[in-house]
Structure formats: C-alpha cells, structure tokens
CSV table of C-alpha atoms and ligand atoms in Angstrom, one decimal:
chain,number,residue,atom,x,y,z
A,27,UNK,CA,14.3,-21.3,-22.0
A,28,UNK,CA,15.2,-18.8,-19.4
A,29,UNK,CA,12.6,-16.4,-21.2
A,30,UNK,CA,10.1,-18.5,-21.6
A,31,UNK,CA,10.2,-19.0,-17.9
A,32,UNK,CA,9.6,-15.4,-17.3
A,33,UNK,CA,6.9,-15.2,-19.5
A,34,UNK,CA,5.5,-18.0,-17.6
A,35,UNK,CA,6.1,-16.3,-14.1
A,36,UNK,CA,4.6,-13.3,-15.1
A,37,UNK,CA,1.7,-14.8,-16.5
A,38,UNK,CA,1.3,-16.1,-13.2
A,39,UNK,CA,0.5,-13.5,-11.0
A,40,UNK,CA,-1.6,-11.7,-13.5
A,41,UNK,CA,-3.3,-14.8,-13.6
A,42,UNK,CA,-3.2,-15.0,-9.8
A,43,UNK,CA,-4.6,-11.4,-9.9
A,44,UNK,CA,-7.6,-11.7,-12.0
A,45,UNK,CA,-8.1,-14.8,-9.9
A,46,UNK,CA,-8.8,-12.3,-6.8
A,47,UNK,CA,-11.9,-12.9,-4.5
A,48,UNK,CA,-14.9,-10.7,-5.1
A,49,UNK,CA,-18.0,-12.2,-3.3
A,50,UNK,CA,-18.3,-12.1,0.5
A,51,UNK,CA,-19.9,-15.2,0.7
A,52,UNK,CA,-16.8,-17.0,-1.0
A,53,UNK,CA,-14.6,-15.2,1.2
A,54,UNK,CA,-16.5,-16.2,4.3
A,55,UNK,CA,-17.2,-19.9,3.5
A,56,UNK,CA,-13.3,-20.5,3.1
A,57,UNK,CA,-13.1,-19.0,6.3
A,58,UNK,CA,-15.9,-21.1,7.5
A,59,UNK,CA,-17.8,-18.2,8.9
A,60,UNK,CA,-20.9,-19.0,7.3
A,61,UNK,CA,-22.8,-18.0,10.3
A,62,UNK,CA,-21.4,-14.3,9.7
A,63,UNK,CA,-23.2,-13.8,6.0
A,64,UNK,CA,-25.3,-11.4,7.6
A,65,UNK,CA,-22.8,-9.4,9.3
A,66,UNK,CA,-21.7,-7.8,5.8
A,67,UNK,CA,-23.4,-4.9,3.8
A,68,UNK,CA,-24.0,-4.9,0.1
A,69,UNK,CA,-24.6,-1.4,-0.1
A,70,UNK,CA,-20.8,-0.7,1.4
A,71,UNK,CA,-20.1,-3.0,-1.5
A,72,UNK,CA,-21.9,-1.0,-4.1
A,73,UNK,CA,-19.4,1.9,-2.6
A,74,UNK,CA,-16.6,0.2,-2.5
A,75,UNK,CA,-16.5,-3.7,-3.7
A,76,UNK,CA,-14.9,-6.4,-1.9
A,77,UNK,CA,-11.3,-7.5,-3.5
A,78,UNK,CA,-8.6,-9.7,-2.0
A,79,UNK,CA,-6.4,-12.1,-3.5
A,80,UNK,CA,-6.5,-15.6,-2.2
A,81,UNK,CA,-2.9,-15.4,-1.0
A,82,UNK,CA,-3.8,-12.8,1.2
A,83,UNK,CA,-6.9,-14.7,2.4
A,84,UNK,CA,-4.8,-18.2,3.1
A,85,UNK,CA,-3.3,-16.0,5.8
A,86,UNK,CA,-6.4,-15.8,7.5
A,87,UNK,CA,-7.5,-17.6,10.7
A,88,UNK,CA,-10.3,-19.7,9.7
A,89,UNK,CA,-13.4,-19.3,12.5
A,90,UNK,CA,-12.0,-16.0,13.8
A,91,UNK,CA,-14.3,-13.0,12.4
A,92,UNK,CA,-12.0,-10.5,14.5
A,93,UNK,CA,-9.2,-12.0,12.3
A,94,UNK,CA,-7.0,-8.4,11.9
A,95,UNK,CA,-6.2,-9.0,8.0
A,96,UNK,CA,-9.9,-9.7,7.4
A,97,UNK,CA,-11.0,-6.7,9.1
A,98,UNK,CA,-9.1,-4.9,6.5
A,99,UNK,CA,-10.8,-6.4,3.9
A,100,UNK,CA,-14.6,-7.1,5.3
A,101,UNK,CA,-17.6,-4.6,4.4
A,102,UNK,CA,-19.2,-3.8,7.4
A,103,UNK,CA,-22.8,-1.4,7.7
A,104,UNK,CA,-20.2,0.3,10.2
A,105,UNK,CA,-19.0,1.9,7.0
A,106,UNK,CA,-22.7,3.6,6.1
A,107,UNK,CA,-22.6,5.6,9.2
A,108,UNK,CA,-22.4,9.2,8.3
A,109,UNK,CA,-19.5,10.8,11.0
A,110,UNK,CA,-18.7,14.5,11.5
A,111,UNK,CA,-15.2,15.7,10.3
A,112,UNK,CA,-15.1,12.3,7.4
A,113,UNK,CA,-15.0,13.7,3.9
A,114,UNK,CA,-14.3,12.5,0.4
A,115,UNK,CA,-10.8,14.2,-0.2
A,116,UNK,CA,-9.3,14.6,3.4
A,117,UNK,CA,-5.6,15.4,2.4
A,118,UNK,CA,-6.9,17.4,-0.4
A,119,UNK,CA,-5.4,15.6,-3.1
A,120,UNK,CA,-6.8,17.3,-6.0
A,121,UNK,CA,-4.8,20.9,-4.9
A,122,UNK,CA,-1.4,18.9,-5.6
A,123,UNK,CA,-2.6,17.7,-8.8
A,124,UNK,CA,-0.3,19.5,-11.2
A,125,UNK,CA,-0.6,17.7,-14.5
A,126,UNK,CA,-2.6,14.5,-14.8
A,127,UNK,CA,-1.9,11.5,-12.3
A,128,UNK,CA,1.0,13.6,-10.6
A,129,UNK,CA,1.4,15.3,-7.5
A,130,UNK,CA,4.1,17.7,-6.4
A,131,UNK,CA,3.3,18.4,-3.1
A,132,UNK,CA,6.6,18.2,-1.4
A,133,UNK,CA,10.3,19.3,-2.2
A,134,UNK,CA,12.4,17.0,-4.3
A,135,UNK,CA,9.9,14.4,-5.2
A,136,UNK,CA,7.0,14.0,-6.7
A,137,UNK,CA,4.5,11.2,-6.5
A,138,UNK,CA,3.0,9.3,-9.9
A,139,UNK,CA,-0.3,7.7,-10.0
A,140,UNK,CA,-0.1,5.3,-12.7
A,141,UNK,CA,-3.4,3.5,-11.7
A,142,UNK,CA,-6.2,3.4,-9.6
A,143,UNK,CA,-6.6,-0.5,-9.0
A,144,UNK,CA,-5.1,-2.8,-6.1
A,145,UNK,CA,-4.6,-6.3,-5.7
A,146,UNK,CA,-7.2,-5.5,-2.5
A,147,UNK,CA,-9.5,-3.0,-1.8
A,148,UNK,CA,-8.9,-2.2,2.1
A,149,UNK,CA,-11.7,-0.8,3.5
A,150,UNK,CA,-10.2,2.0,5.2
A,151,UNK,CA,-8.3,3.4,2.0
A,152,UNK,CA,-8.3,6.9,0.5
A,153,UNK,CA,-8.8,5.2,-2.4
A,154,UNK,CA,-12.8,4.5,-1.9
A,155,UNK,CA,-13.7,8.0,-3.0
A,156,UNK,CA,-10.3,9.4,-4.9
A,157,UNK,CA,-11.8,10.6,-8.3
A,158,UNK,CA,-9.4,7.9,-10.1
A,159,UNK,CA,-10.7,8.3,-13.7
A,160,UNK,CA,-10.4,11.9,-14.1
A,161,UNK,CA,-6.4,12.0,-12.4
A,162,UNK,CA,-5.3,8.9,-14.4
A,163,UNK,CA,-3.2,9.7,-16.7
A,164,UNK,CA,-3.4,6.7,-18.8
A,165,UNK,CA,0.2,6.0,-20.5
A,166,UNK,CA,-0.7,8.9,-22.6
A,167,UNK,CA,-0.2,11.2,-20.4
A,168,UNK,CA,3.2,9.9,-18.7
A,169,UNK,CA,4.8,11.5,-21.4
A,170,UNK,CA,3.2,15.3,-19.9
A,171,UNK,CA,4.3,14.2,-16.1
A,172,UNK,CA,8.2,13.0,-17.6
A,173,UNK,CA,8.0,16.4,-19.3
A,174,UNK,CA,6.9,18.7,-16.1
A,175,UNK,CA,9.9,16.1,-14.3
A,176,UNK,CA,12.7,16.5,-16.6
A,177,UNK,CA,11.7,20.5,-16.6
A,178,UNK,CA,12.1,21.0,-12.5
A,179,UNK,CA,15.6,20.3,-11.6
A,180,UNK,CA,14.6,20.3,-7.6
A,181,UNK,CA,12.9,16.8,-7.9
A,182,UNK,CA,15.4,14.1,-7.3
A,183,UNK,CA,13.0,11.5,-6.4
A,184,UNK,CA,9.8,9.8,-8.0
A,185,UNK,CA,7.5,7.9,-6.4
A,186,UNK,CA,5.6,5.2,-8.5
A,187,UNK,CA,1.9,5.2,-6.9
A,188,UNK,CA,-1.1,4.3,-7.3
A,189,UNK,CA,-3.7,2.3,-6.4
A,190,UNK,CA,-0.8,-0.1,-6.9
A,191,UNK,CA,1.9,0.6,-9.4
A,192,UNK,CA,2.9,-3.0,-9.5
A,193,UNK,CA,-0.1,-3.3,-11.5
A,194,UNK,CA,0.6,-2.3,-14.2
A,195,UNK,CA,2.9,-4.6,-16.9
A,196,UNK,CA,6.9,-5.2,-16.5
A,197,UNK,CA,7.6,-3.8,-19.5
A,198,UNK,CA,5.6,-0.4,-19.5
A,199,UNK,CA,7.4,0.3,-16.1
A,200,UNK,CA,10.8,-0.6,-17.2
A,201,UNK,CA,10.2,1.9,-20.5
A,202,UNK,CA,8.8,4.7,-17.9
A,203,UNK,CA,11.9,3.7,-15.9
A,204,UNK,CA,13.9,4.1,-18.7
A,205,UNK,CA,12.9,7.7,-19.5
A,206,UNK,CA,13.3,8.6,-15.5
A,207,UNK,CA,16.9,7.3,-15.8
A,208,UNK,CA,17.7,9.5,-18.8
A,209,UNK,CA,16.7,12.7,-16.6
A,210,UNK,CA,20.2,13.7,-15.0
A,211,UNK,CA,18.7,15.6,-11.8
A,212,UNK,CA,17.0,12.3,-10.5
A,213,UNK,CA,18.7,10.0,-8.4
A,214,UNK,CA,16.2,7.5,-7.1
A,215,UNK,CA,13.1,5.7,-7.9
A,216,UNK,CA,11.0,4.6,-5.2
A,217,UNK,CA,7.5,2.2,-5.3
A,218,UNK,CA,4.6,2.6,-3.0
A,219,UNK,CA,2.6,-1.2,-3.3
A,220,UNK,CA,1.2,-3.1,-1.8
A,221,UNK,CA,1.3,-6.4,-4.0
A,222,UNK,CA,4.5,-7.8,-2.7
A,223,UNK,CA,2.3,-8.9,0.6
A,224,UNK,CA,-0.5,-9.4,-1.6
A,225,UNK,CA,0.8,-11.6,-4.7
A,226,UNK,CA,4.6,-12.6,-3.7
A,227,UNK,CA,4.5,-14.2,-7.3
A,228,UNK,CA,4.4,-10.3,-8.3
A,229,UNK,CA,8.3,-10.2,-7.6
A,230,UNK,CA,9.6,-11.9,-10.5
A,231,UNK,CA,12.9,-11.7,-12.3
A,232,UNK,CA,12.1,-9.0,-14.8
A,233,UNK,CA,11.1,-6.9,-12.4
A,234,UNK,CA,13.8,-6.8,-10.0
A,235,UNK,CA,15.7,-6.8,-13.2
A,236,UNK,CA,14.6,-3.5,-14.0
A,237,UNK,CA,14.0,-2.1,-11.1
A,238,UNK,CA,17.9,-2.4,-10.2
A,239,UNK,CA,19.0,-2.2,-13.6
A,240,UNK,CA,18.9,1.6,-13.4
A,241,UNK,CA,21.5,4.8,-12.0
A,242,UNK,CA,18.4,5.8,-9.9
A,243,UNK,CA,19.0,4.2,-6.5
A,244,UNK,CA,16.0,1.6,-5.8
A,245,UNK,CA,13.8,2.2,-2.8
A,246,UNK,CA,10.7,0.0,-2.3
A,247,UNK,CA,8.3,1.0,0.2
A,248,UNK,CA,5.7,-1.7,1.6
A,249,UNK,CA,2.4,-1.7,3.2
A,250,UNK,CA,1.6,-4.3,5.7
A,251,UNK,CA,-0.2,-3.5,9.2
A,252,UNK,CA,0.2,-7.0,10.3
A,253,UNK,CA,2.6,-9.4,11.1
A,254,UNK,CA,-0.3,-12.1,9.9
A,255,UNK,CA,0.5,-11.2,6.5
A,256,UNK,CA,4.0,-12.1,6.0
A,257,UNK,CA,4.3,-15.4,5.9
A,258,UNK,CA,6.9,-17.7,3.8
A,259,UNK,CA,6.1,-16.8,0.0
A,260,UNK,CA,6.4,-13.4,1.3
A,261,UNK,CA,9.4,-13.3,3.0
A,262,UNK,CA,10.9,-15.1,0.2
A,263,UNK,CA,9.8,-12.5,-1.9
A,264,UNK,CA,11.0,-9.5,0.3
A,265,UNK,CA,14.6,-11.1,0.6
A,266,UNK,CA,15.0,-11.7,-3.4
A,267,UNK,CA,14.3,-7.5,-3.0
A,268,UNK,CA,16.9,-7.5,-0.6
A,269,UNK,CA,19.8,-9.7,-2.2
A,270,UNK,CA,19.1,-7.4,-5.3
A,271,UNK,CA,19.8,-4.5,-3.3
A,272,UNK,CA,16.0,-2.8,-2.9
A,273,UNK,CA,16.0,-0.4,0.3
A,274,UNK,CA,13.3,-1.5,2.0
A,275,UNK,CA,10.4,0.3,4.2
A,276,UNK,CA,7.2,-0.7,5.6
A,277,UNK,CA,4.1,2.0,6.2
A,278,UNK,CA,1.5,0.8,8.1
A,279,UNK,CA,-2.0,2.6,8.7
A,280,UNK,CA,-2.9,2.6,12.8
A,281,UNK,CA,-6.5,0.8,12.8
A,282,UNK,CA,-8.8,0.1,15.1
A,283,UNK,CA,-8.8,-3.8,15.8
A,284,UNK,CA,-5.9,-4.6,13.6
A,285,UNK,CA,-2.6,-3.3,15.2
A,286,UNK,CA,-4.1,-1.1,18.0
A,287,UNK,CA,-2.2,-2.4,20.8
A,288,UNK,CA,1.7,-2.1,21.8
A,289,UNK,CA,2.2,-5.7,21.4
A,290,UNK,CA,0.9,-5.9,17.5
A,291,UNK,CA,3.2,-3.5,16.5
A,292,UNK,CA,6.5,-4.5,18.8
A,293,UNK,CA,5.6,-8.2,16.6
A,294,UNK,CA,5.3,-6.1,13.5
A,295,UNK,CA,8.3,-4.0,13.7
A,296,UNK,CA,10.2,-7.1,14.6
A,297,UNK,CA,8.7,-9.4,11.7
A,298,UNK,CA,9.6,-6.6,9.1
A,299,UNK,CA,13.4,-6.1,9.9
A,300,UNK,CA,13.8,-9.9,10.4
A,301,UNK,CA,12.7,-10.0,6.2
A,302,UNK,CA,14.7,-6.7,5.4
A,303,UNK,CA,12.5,-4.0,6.0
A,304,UNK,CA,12.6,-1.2,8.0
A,305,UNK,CA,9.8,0.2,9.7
A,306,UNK,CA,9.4,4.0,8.2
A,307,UNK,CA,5.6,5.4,8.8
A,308,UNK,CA,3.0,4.6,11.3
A,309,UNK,CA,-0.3,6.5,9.8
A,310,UNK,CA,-2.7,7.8,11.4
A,311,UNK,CA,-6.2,7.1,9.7
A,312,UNK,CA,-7.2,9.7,6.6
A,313,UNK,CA,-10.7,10.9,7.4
A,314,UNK,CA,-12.5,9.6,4.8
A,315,UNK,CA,-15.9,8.7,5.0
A,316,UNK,CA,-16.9,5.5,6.1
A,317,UNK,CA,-13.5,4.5,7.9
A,318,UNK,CA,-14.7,6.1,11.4
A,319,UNK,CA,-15.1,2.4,13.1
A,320,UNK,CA,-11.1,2.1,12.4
A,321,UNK,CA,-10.2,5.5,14.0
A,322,UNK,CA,-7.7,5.2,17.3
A,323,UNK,CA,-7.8,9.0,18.9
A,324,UNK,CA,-4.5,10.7,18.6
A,325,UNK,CA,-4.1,10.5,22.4
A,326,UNK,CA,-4.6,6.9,22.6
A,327,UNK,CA,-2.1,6.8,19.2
A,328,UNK,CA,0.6,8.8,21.1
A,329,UNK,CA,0.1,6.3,24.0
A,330,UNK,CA,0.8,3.3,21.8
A,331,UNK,CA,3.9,5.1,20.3
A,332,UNK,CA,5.6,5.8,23.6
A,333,UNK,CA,4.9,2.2,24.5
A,334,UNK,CA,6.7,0.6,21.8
A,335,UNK,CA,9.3,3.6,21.4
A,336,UNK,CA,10.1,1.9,25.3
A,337,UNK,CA,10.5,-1.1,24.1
A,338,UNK,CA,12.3,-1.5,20.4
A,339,UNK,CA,15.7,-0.1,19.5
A,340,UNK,CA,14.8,3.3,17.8
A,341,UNK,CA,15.6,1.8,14.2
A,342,UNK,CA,12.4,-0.2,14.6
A,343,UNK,CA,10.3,2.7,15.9
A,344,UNK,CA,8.0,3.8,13.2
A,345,UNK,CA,7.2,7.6,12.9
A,346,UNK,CA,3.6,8.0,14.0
A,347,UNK,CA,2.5,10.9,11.7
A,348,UNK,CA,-0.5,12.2,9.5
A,349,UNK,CA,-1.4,13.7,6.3
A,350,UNK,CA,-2.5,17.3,6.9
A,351,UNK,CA,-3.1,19.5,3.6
A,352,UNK,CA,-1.0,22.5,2.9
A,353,UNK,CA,1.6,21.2,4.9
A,354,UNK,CA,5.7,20.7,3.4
A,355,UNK,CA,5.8,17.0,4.9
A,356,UNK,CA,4.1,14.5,7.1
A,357,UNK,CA,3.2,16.0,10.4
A,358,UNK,CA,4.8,13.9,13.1
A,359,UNK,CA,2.7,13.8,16.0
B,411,PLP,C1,3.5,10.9,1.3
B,411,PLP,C2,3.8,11.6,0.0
B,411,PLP,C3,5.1,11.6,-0.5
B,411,PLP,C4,6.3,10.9,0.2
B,411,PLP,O1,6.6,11.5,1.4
B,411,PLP,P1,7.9,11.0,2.2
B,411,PLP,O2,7.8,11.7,3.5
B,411,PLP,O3,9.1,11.3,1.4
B,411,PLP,O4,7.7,9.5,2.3
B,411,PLP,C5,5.4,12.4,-1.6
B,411,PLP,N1,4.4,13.0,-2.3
B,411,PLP,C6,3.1,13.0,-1.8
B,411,PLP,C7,2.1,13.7,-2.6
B,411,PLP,C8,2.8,12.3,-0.7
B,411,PLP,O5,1.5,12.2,-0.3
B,412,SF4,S1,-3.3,-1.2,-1.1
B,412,SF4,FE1,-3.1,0.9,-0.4
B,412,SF4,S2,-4.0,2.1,-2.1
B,412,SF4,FE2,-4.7,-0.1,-2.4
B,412,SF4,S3,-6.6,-0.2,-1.3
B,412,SF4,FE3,-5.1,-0.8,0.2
B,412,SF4,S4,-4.5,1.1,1.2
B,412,SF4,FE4,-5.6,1.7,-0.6
C-alpha cells in the first residue's frame, strides 16, 4: 500500500511536469491578458521556448502584465535586441568542463550537470544558449565524472545541477547517490533546483528518503526571486525538507522589475526563513544575450544591498555577488 502510494505520488508530478504550459496565448488567457497577445515575440520563442508549469502560473496576479513571476517567464522582442558586452557563454563554462557534464572550477566541490531541462524556462537564464547536448553526459557518462571524483581527494562536496537535477527519476539519483556515498573523501551532497517552487509535488517521500538516507550531509539550495512564488503547497514542501533535516538556501538572480527594490527583497528574505531557508546568494545578472532589459547596474545593485543590509538581521542578508571566469569563488561585490 505504502508503495503503491509512492508510485502514485511520483507519477504525479511527472505527470504534472509534462502537463507544463508551452503556448503564450494559454498562458495569457488564464491570466486574462488577452489584450497583451501582441506584446510577445515568437521569434524569442524560436530561441528559447516558453515553459512554466501551471503551479507556478496559479501564483500569478491575473490582469497584471508587470506581474514579477510572469516577467520571468514572458518572451518579450526586448530579448531580440543585440547589446554590447552580452555573449553566449559569459562565465565561460566550457573552460571548467573537465569530463562530460562536470565542472571543477572551484576547490572542494565540483558541480554535476545531469540535464539540461527545467520545469521553466526563465528568460534571463544561462541556460538559453549553454551548449546542453554536447556537455550532457547522459547516465553513461556519470560513471567517467564518479571516476574523475572518487580519484581527487580535495572534493568534499558535489553539487547535483542542471538545468534541474530534480528532473531526472528517484531512483537514478538515489543509485548516483549511492555511488557518491561510497567515496570516503565526500561529505556532502548538495542540489541546485528549482522544482521545489515549481512542482511542490516534486518533494515526495522517496526522495527525501534518499536524499537523507546517506553519510553525505544534505544541503538543498533553492531558487526563488519572489516572495509571490511561495505560497502554501510550497511551504509545505520546503518544511517536509526541513523536518527531514535538508540545510536549506535560497539564490535569487537581481532582475530588473522582479525584486529590484529594497522592499521586494526585505519580503523575500523574510518569506524564506519563515519556511526554513536561508537567504545565501543575491546574483547579479550573467550577460547573456538577450537578458539586457533585466540588467540592474552594479551601482544601483550595491544601493539595494546596503538598503536591506540596514534593515534585516545579517543572517537574512544575501551575498550580492557575480560569476566572473577564471576567478577561485563568486566575486562579492
Ligand atoms: C557556483 C558554483 C559552485 C558553487 O559555489 P558556492 O560558492 O560553493 O555556492 C560550484 N561550482 C561551480 C562551477 C559553480 O559555478
Ligand atoms: S530554473 Fe535555473 S537553470 Fe532552469 S531556466 Fe530557470 S534559471 Fe535557468
């Protein structure tokens, strides 16, 4: 019984998942903004198509096309225009490649791509122009990145990534999980998704099972830039995390009309600890091209910080920092 209930739950948000909203015009009629059908561009679609799950949507404020989790979601012409210093691999990704689908580019952890699909494509993501299909290692290749692992004694720490790990199948990451937790130098596992926000469903039994099943501590980090998107399911599903004994972290992406002002991100910082996370990075945009309409200049960015940094206790005081290539960490501005 109990595991034909898990079956079932699982099921669900794969069901869920496939059931994801692709066409603009959907997405604006449930948010009655018919008026607004001309507002999007099917060429950025060609680029980059249009994904959000209907959770994520629900969240939305119907009539509002400034809505900030919308913006995140909505293709715009503003993405077609061509801006000086916006490339297609601004962090230079492709240097840290080391085997397929993993990158070592700092000390003691390394970071695993295991798939190049979301539960959402955001519009201002890295994502839109990674090469996905020649880094993805397939589960082929896991075996090559738990070799080069198990080989380098300095790496305590790996980093499921993606696109979003929490793609992939329970049981194909509990059997990668398995053969982390057999390498004696490691002593965590940590997630990068953003499903959690996107399909609360996606936190089922098996996989907190597994996930804190293991010697390798648990750390799950989170991506929401928007105290809109946590509503109930959510928190639910963030405090099951946090009964099992997940560490919990939020990274959020400063954007240009989503969180750029002191009050959005006091409300954010606040909303996350209240649900058991705390608030770790505070990005500064990746220049990749066709995200220049979401840019906030790093003086007005460094405003913003000091403003909340006055206001919140310093544990809910995100580090404001970017990814610069070549460099041993985040740079911290
Ligand atoms: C961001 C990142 C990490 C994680 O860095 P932390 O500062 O530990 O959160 C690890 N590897 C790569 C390649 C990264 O880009
Ligand atoms: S969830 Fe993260 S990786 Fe996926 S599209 Fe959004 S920003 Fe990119």
């Amino acid at each position: 019984m109990i595991l034909e209930n898990l079956r079932n739950s699982s099921l669900s948000w794969q069901k869920l998942l496939v059931a994801s909203i692709a066409d603009p015009h959907e997405l604006l009629t449930t948010l009655k903004l018919e008026p607004f059908f001309s507002a999007v561009s099917w060429k950025a679609i060609d680029k980059f198509p249009l994904r959000v799950s209907r959770s994520f949507v629900s969240r939305m404020e119907p009539g509002n096309i400034h809505d900030p989790l919308l913006r995140q979601v909505l293709p715009l012409t503003d993405e077609l225009a061509l801006q000086a210093g916006y490339s297609s691999d601004p962090v230079d990704e492709q240097a840290a490649s080391r085997v397929p689908g993993l990158l070592h580019k700092y000390h003691g952890r390394v970071l695993l791509i295991l798939t190049g699909s979301c539960a959402i494509n955001c519009r201002y993501c890295f994502r839109r122009e990674f090469p996905y299909t020649a880094n993805n290692p397939g589960q082929l290749g896991w075996q090559q990145a738990i070799d080069y692992i198990a080989a380098d004694t300095t790496i305590e720490e790996v980093i499921l990534s993606g696109g979003d790990p929490l793609i992939m199948p329970d049981k194909l990451l509990a059997k990668l999980s398995a053969a982390l937790n057999a390498i004696p130098h490691l002593t965590s596992l940590r997630i990068h998704t953003r499903l959690p926000v996107l399909l609360p469903e996606r936190i089922t039994t098996e996989f907190i099972t597994w996930f804190t099943g293991s010697r390798l501590q648990p750390i799950l980090v989170t991506h929401i830039n928007h105290a809109n998107e946590i509503d109930q399911q959510v928190t639910q599903a963030m405090l099951k995390l946090y009964d099992a004994g997940v560490t919990l972290f939020n990274q959020s992406v400063l954007l240009r009309g989503v969180n750029d002002s002191a009050d959005a991100l006091i409300t954010l910082s606040k909303k996350l600890f209240s649900i058991g996370i705390i608030p770790y990075y505070l990005h500064l945009l990746d220049k990749v091209s066709g995200t220049a309409h979401f840019e906030v200049p790093d003086a007005e960015a460094k405003r913003l910080w000091q403003q909340i940094a006055h206001k919140l206790p310093g544990y809910l005081v995100p580090k404001l920092v970017r990814e610069e290539p070549g460099m041993p960490a985040k740079t911290v501005i």
